[in-house]
Short mmCIF file of C-alpha atoms and ligand atoms in Angstrom, two decimals:
data_model
loop_
_atom_site.label_atom_id
_atom_site.label_comp_id
_atom_site.label_asym_id
_atom_site.label_seq_id
_atom_site.Cartn_x
_atom_site.Cartn_y
_atom_site.Cartn_z
CA UNK P 21 222.58 0.55 22.16
CA UNK P 22 223.98 3.61 21.80
CA UNK P 23 222.41 6.65 22.04
CA UNK P 24 222.03 8.77 18.71
CA UNK P 25 223.80 12.44 19.04
CA UNK P 26 221.33 15.13 18.91
CA UNK P 27 221.70 17.18 15.17
CA UNK P 28 222.17 20.91 15.53
CA UNK P 29 220.63 22.93 12.73
CA UNK P 30 222.52 24.94 11.29
CA UNK P 31 221.03 26.16 7.70
CA UNK P 32 219.43 29.69 7.68
CA UNK P 33 218.02 28.32 4.15
CA UNK P 34 215.81 25.27 3.30
CA UNK P 35 216.15 25.54 -0.71
CA UNK P 36 215.92 21.47 -1.34
CA UNK P 37 216.40 18.13 0.26
CA UNK P 38 218.89 16.22 -2.17
CA UNK P 39 221.69 18.19 0.26
CA UNK P 40 220.21 17.55 3.52
CA UNK P 41 221.61 14.55 5.73
CA UNK P 42 219.04 12.30 6.68
CA UNK P 43 219.93 13.55 10.49
CA UNK P 44 219.01 17.19 9.45
CA UNK P 45 216.04 15.73 7.73
CA UNK P 46 214.79 13.68 11.17
CA UNK P 47 215.27 16.68 13.21
CA UNK P 48 212.58 19.00 10.93
CA UNK P 49 210.18 16.05 11.20
CA UNK P 50 210.93 15.54 15.05
CA UNK P 51 210.33 19.39 15.81
CA UNK P 52 207.51 19.16 12.81
CA UNK P 53 205.68 16.22 14.87
CA UNK P 54 205.96 18.95 17.69
CA UNK P 55 204.20 21.41 16.15
CA UNK P 56 201.31 18.72 15.53
CA UNK P 57 199.23 19.49 17.96
CA UNK P 58 198.64 23.22 16.26
CA UNK P 59 198.46 22.82 13.15
CA UNK P 60 195.17 22.89 12.60
CA UNK P 61 194.47 25.91 14.55
CA UNK P 62 192.01 23.87 16.62
CA UNK P 63 191.82 23.40 19.75
CA UNK P 64 190.71 20.36 21.28
CA UNK P 65 190.71 20.87 24.52
CA UNK P 66 189.48 24.41 25.91
CA UNK P 67 192.53 24.33 28.15
CA UNK P 68 194.90 24.24 25.45
CA UNK P 69 198.07 26.90 25.02
CA UNK P 70 198.33 28.87 21.79
CA UNK P 71 201.90 27.45 19.97
CA UNK P 72 204.70 28.93 21.51
CA UNK P 73 205.40 32.81 20.03
CA UNK P 74 208.49 31.70 18.77
CA UNK P 75 208.53 34.45 15.60
CA UNK P 76 206.96 37.07 17.28
CA UNK P 77 207.84 40.83 15.99
CA UNK P 78 209.24 38.71 12.96
CA UNK P 79 208.52 39.39 9.39
CA UNK P 80 207.94 36.85 6.32
CA UNK P 81 207.48 37.25 3.00
CA UNK P 82 205.20 35.10 0.47
CA UNK P 83 207.18 35.37 -3.22
CA UNK P 84 205.08 33.64 -5.23
CA UNK P 85 205.95 34.17 -8.91
CA UNK P 86 202.95 30.91 -9.82
CA UNK P 87 199.69 30.22 -8.73
CA UNK P 88 199.22 27.91 -5.13
CA UNK P 89 197.31 27.31 -2.82
CA UNK P 90 198.17 24.69 -0.03
CA UNK P 91 201.66 26.11 0.40
CA UNK P 92 201.34 30.12 -0.02
CA UNK P 93 198.02 29.38 2.62
CA UNK P 94 199.96 26.91 4.54
CA UNK P 95 203.54 29.31 4.90
CA UNK P 96 201.43 32.26 5.82
CA UNK P 97 199.16 30.16 8.77
CA UNK P 98 202.30 28.10 9.88
CA UNK P 99 204.40 32.08 9.94
CA UNK P 100 201.29 33.56 11.90
CA UNK P 101 200.64 30.60 14.03
CA UNK P 102 204.42 31.43 15.52
CA UNK P 103 203.51 35.26 15.79
CA UNK P 104 205.34 36.44 12.81
CA UNK P 105 203.43 39.11 10.22
CA UNK P 106 203.27 37.66 6.84
CA UNK P 107 203.16 40.03 3.54
CA UNK P 108 202.00 38.84 0.53
CA UNK P 109 203.54 39.35 -2.43
CA UNK P 110 201.42 39.22 -5.84
CA UNK P 111 203.94 39.06 -9.02
CA UNK P 112 200.72 39.66 -11.54
CA UNK P 113 200.31 43.11 -9.10
CA UNK P 114 204.02 43.91 -8.69
CA UNK P 115 206.85 46.09 -10.56
CA UNK P 116 208.01 42.69 -11.95
CA UNK P 117 205.41 43.85 -14.72
CA UNK P 118 207.33 47.14 -15.37
CA UNK P 119 210.66 45.09 -15.64
CA UNK P 120 212.04 45.03 -12.15
CA UNK P 121 214.68 41.62 -11.46
CA UNK P 122 213.58 38.95 -9.02
CA UNK P 123 216.59 40.19 -7.00
CA UNK P 124 216.09 43.65 -7.61
CA UNK P 125 212.75 43.00 -5.83
CA UNK P 126 213.78 40.45 -2.95
CA UNK P 127 216.83 43.69 -2.09
CA UNK P 128 214.32 46.15 -2.02
CA UNK P 129 211.54 44.31 -0.02
CA UNK P 130 214.66 43.22 2.37
CA UNK P 131 215.41 46.53 2.61
CA UNK P 132 211.96 47.22 4.58
CA UNK P 133 212.66 44.63 6.83
CA UNK P 134 212.07 41.08 6.69
CA UNK P 135 213.31 37.75 8.61
CA UNK P 136 212.67 35.12 5.83
CA UNK P 137 211.73 34.85 2.50
CA UNK P 138 209.06 32.21 1.14
CA UNK P 139 209.54 31.78 -2.68
CA UNK P 140 208.02 29.99 -5.37
CA UNK P 141 209.23 30.46 -8.85
CA UNK P 142 208.76 28.90 -12.25
CA UNK P 143 212.47 28.82 -12.69
CA UNK P 144 215.08 25.93 -11.16
CA UNK P 145 217.42 27.64 -9.32
CA UNK P 146 215.45 31.10 -8.48
CA UNK P 147 215.34 30.18 -4.33
CA UNK P 148 219.22 29.53 -4.49
CA UNK P 149 220.21 32.52 -6.10
CA UNK P 150 217.73 34.94 -4.34
CA UNK P 151 219.57 33.21 -1.37
CA UNK P 152 222.95 34.84 -2.71
CA UNK P 153 221.71 38.47 -2.72
CA UNK P 154 219.77 38.61 0.47
CA UNK P 155 220.91 38.25 3.99
CA UNK P 156 217.74 36.77 5.66
CA UNK P 157 216.24 33.28 5.30
CA UNK P 158 215.41 31.92 1.84
CA UNK P 159 213.22 28.82 2.31
CA UNK P 160 212.17 27.35 -0.83
CA UNK P 161 208.36 26.74 -1.74
CA UNK P 162 209.01 25.00 -5.43
CA UNK P 163 211.23 25.95 -8.42
CA UNK P 164 209.78 24.75 -11.56
CA UNK P 165 210.38 20.48 -11.48
CA UNK P 166 213.62 21.20 -9.47
CA UNK P 167 212.02 20.65 -5.72
CA UNK P 168 209.56 21.54 -3.12
CA UNK P 169 211.22 20.50 -0.03
CA UNK P 170 208.59 21.29 2.40
CA UNK P 171 205.79 19.72 0.42
CA UNK P 172 208.19 16.41 0.67
CA UNK P 173 208.67 16.67 4.14
CA UNK P 174 204.85 17.04 4.99
CA UNK P 175 204.68 13.56 3.12
CA UNK P 176 207.08 11.92 5.33
CA UNK P 177 205.57 12.80 8.31
CA UNK P 178 202.01 11.78 7.13
CA UNK P 179 203.61 8.60 6.30
CA UNK P 180 205.63 8.39 9.57
CA UNK P 181 202.59 9.01 11.61
CA UNK P 182 200.74 6.41 9.87
CA UNK P 183 203.59 4.00 9.93
CA UNK P 184 205.75 5.20 13.15
CA UNK P 185 208.65 4.86 10.88
CA UNK P 186 210.26 5.29 7.53
CA UNK P 187 212.76 2.90 7.06
CA UNK P 188 211.36 -0.53 5.61
CA UNK P 189 208.30 1.16 3.62
CA UNK P 190 208.14 0.97 -0.27
CA UNK P 191 206.16 4.12 -1.89
CA UNK P 192 205.50 4.39 -5.06
CA UNK P 193 205.13 7.96 -7.21
CA UNK P 194 202.94 7.42 -9.77
CA UNK P 195 202.26 9.67 -13.02
CA UNK P 196 203.87 12.75 -14.58
CA UNK P 197 207.10 12.10 -12.25
CA UNK P 198 209.08 14.41 -15.14
CA UNK P 199 207.14 17.50 -14.94
CA UNK P 200 207.28 17.06 -10.75
CA UNK P 201 209.25 18.74 -8.38
CA UNK P 202 207.66 16.92 -5.68
CA UNK P 203 208.51 13.48 -6.72
CA UNK P 204 212.15 14.37 -6.96
CA UNK P 205 212.64 16.21 -3.34
CA UNK P 206 210.65 12.79 -2.26
CA UNK P 207 213.75 10.82 -3.70
CA UNK P 208 216.36 12.58 -2.75
CA UNK P 209 214.47 12.66 1.38
CA UNK P 210 213.06 9.60 1.64
CA UNK P 211 216.05 7.06 0.53
CA UNK P 212 217.86 8.16 3.12
CA UNK P 213 215.86 7.74 5.66
CA UNK P 214 215.34 4.17 4.71
CA UNK P 215 212.10 3.75 2.04
CA UNK P 216 212.40 2.31 -1.05
CA UNK P 217 211.54 4.96 -3.87
CA UNK P 218 209.46 3.31 -7.29
CA UNK P 219 208.69 5.78 -9.73
CA UNK P 220 206.31 4.53 -12.08
CA UNK P 221 204.32 5.79 -15.31
CA UNK P 222 204.08 5.91 -18.56
CA UNK P 223 207.65 6.31 -20.71
CA UNK P 224 206.50 9.61 -21.57
CA UNK P 225 206.51 10.81 -17.93
CA UNK P 226 209.41 8.22 -16.78
CA UNK P 227 211.84 10.18 -19.36
CA UNK P 228 213.83 13.27 -18.80
CA UNK P 229 214.97 12.57 -15.41
CA UNK P 230 218.35 13.69 -15.95
CA UNK P 231 220.81 13.14 -12.82
CA UNK P 232 218.08 11.37 -11.50
CA UNK P 233 217.52 8.62 -13.93
CA UNK P 234 220.42 6.11 -12.73
CA UNK P 235 219.66 7.02 -8.84
CA UNK P 236 215.64 5.77 -9.08
CA UNK P 237 214.06 2.08 -9.74
CA UNK P 238 211.28 3.38 -12.53
CA UNK P 239 208.28 0.97 -13.54
CA UNK P 240 205.62 1.44 -16.27
CA UNK P 241 203.19 -1.21 -14.88
CA UNK P 242 201.38 0.31 -11.99
CA UNK P 243 199.45 -3.21 -11.11
CA UNK P 244 202.74 -5.04 -10.63
CA UNK P 245 203.72 -2.90 -8.34
CA UNK P 246 201.20 -2.34 -6.24
CA UNK P 247 201.33 -5.84 -3.78
CA UNK P 248 204.83 -3.90 -3.13
CA UNK P 249 203.64 -0.91 -1.69
CA UNK P 250 203.07 0.70 1.83
CA UNK P 251 202.13 4.10 0.09
CA UNK P 252 201.18 4.69 -3.26
CA UNK P 253 201.42 8.82 -4.17
CA UNK P 254 199.98 9.84 -7.24
CA UNK P 255 200.76 12.80 -9.01
CA UNK P 256 198.84 15.93 -10.96
CA UNK P 257 199.59 15.50 -14.46
CA UNK P 258 200.98 18.95 -14.97
CA UNK P 259 199.30 20.06 -18.20
CA UNK P 260 200.45 23.52 -18.37
CA UNK P 261 204.09 21.92 -18.37
CA UNK P 262 203.71 20.18 -21.15
CA UNK P 263 204.65 21.82 -24.20
CA UNK P 264 205.10 18.91 -27.17
CA UNK P 265 203.56 15.74 -24.97
CA UNK P 266 201.05 14.19 -26.12
CA UNK P 267 199.15 12.17 -23.62
CA UNK P 268 195.89 9.89 -24.64
CA UNK P 269 193.75 10.66 -21.48
CA UNK P 270 191.98 7.27 -21.95
CA UNK P 271 194.94 5.50 -22.14
CA UNK P 272 196.52 7.13 -19.29
CA UNK P 273 193.20 6.47 -16.89
CA UNK P 274 193.74 2.88 -18.28
CA UNK P 275 197.63 2.35 -16.89
CA UNK P 276 197.51 4.26 -14.34
CA UNK P 277 194.20 6.01 -12.73
CA UNK P 278 193.98 4.99 -8.96
CA UNK P 279 190.67 3.47 -8.63
CA UNK P 280 189.18 1.46 -5.38
CA UNK P 281 189.78 -2.15 -7.51
CA UNK P 282 193.42 -1.38 -8.44
CA UNK P 283 194.29 -0.12 -5.35
CA UNK P 284 192.86 -3.02 -3.97
CA UNK P 285 196.13 -4.79 -5.07
CA UNK P 286 198.46 -2.64 -2.45
CA UNK P 287 199.27 -4.02 0.79
CA UNK P 288 196.59 -4.54 3.59
CA UNK P 289 196.85 -0.89 5.41
CA UNK P 290 198.17 0.85 2.55
CA UNK P 291 197.67 4.48 2.59
CA UNK P 292 197.12 6.94 -0.38
CA UNK P 293 198.74 10.45 -0.68
CA UNK P 294 198.30 13.50 -3.55
CA UNK P 295 200.16 16.90 -3.13
CA UNK P 296 197.25 18.34 -4.72
CA UNK P 297 195.49 20.02 -6.57
CA UNK P 298 193.97 16.77 -7.74
CA UNK P 299 192.27 16.48 -11.39
CA UNK P 300 189.76 13.90 -9.93
CA UNK P 301 188.66 11.67 -12.20
CA UNK P 302 191.72 11.39 -13.93
CA UNK P 303 194.98 10.25 -12.07
CA UNK P 304 192.32 9.70 -8.94
CA UNK P 305 189.16 8.71 -8.50
CA UNK P 306 186.68 10.23 -6.31
CA UNK P 307 185.84 7.32 -4.17
CA UNK P 308 189.82 6.52 -3.22
CA UNK P 309 190.33 10.35 -2.98
CA UNK P 310 187.44 10.90 -0.69
CA UNK P 311 188.36 6.97 0.97
CA UNK P 312 189.05 5.40 4.13
CA UNK P 313 193.30 4.95 2.66
CA UNK P 314 193.28 8.46 1.55
CA UNK P 315 195.80 10.85 3.80
CA UNK P 316 195.36 13.42 1.51
CA UNK P 317 193.92 16.19 3.97
CA UNK P 318 195.73 14.59 6.91
CA UNK P 319 199.01 15.47 4.48
CA UNK P 320 197.87 19.65 4.13
CA UNK P 321 197.68 19.53 8.07
CA UNK P 322 201.46 18.17 8.39
CA UNK P 323 201.94 21.02 6.31
CA UNK P 324 201.74 23.56 8.61
CA UNK P 325 203.25 22.04 11.05
CA UNK P 326 206.46 20.95 8.97
CA UNK P 327 205.87 24.55 7.79
CA UNK P 328 206.44 25.79 11.52
CA UNK P 329 209.12 23.78 12.00
CA UNK P 330 211.37 24.89 9.07
CA UNK P 331 210.68 29.10 9.23
CA UNK P 332 211.25 28.44 13.44
CA UNK P 333 214.58 26.29 12.53
CA UNK P 334 215.52 28.48 9.90
CA UNK P 335 215.35 31.47 11.41
CA UNK P 336 216.34 30.41 14.85
CA UNK P 337 220.27 29.50 12.89
CA UNK P 338 219.76 32.98 11.27
CA UNK P 339 219.28 34.20 14.48
CA UNK P 340 222.61 32.74 15.72
CA UNK P 341 224.46 33.68 12.03
CA UNK P 342 223.55 37.34 13.25
CA UNK P 343 224.84 37.52 16.71
CA UNK P 344 227.78 35.97 15.95
CA UNK P 345 228.29 37.70 12.72
CA UNK P 346 230.42 41.21 12.28
CA UNK P 347 228.32 44.46 11.44
CA UNK P 348 227.90 43.90 7.78
CA UNK P 349 226.06 46.21 5.31
CA UNK P 350 222.12 46.03 5.06
CA UNK P 351 222.28 43.90 1.68
CA UNK P 352 225.63 41.64 0.67
CA UNK P 353 227.51 42.95 -1.96
CA UNK P 354 226.51 40.65 -5.47
CA UNK P 355 229.23 39.03 -6.79
CA UNK P 356 229.31 38.91 -10.40
CA UNK P 357 226.86 36.78 -12.16
CA UNK P 358 224.30 38.35 -9.51
CA UNK P 359 225.01 41.46 -10.24
CA UNK P 360 224.12 41.01 -13.96
CA UNK P 361 221.18 39.22 -12.77
CA UNK P 362 220.23 42.83 -10.84
CA UNK P 363 220.97 44.96 -13.37
CA UNK P 364 218.41 43.39 -16.08
CA UNK P 365 221.21 43.44 -18.24
CA UNK P 366 221.90 39.75 -17.83
CA UNK P 367 221.69 38.77 -21.34
CA UNK P 368 222.52 35.10 -21.50
CA UNK P 369 223.79 35.15 -17.54
CA UNK P 370 220.04 35.23 -17.03
CA UNK P 371 219.14 32.76 -18.96
CA UNK P 372 222.00 30.28 -17.68
CA UNK P 373 220.76 30.96 -14.22
CA UNK P 374 217.28 30.41 -14.91
CA UNK P 375 215.71 33.96 -14.08
CA UNK P 376 214.01 34.81 -17.48
CA UNK P 377 211.60 36.88 -17.84
CA UNK P 378 209.00 34.23 -17.71
CA UNK P 379 210.56 34.07 -14.22
CA UNK P 380 209.30 37.36 -13.27
CA UNK P 381 205.80 36.65 -12.98
CA UNK P 382 204.98 37.01 -16.82
CA UNK P 383 204.03 33.93 -19.00
CA UNK P 384 203.13 30.46 -18.16
CA UNK P 385 203.32 30.74 -14.54
CA UNK P 386 200.59 28.67 -13.46
CA UNK P 387 202.07 25.59 -12.26
CA UNK P 388 201.10 24.47 -8.60
CA UNK P 389 202.88 21.36 -6.81
N1 CP E 2 200.92 20.89 -3.23
C1 CP E 2 201.11 21.84 -3.72
O1 CP E 2 202.32 22.80 -3.78
O2 CP E 2 199.72 22.81 -3.56
P1 CP E 2 199.91 24.41 -4.09
O3 CP E 2 200.55 24.61 -5.63
O4 CP E 2 198.01 24.83 -4.15
O5 CP E 2 200.90 25.35 -3.29
#
């Protein structure tokens, strides 16, 4: 059999999985696999060495404008285990509250010396816009209901760990699909690696899928789909995004809650995933969340390895670009549209590019995965 040519990683940013090739995703997963022994920080053998200090002397900014437990902690530990210093930015106590724009915030902190910005933001496209305005690497830690690439990558790693492959598997993603960036990134990524994805939920949560509606198989009947499933990924019902959505919780539980009885319909050896945070007793019962088929906590461990890989690959690509580039200004000149975002006089432009005042860390910013 012909040997596959290894893919070279050339991206300094990780903004989503939509644009990544199957080869790039596999490259990231293979790199993450190598970091897995360091992902818990525990040494199982006394002689085990610390993780390679690939980011020694580097500085990573966690720019979170939405709440997070797993992603912020995981990026922090990943960067620190590779030797980097991590600066935590908290939107609620920052000058965003004094009307400073997101781009001014990012560019000002970058002027203090940054290698990477990890950004979570309640508006779609904010990581991309920041990436266009700074010189350092930018990694998307979740933007609105758009993408959450490292979450999807950690899901793939957990699934690959269990089955040894991703091709030929059937993965049901169940629940509040409409408001889920996790579902979207999973769809973009895992189908390129040969898995079949089925979005399952009530019509209410399968509506409004926009550009991906035509590309995805959907079902409103979880019980009918389960016998085909190798993996069942339950999603959190995202009440904070439910403006104008009337959900009957008892009805929802009857149709879509993953119970032990229901899970017994899936293929033998099927695994259960959930990105967290979990609404226990709503989308999933305690018995299943904590049961033998659940890989939920293993997902979290995989997350540290994936973020170690993502940070070291992106900063590695940044280094190569910095070496080969001509001397450049400290921060890149802003394009006209980005300039408007930076002055705070952007009006329609700001709305169009998805950086309204709410996106500056005020308003509804309690969403998680
Ligand atoms: N899965 C996830 O993104 O969790 P957090 O919202 O806690 O970061």
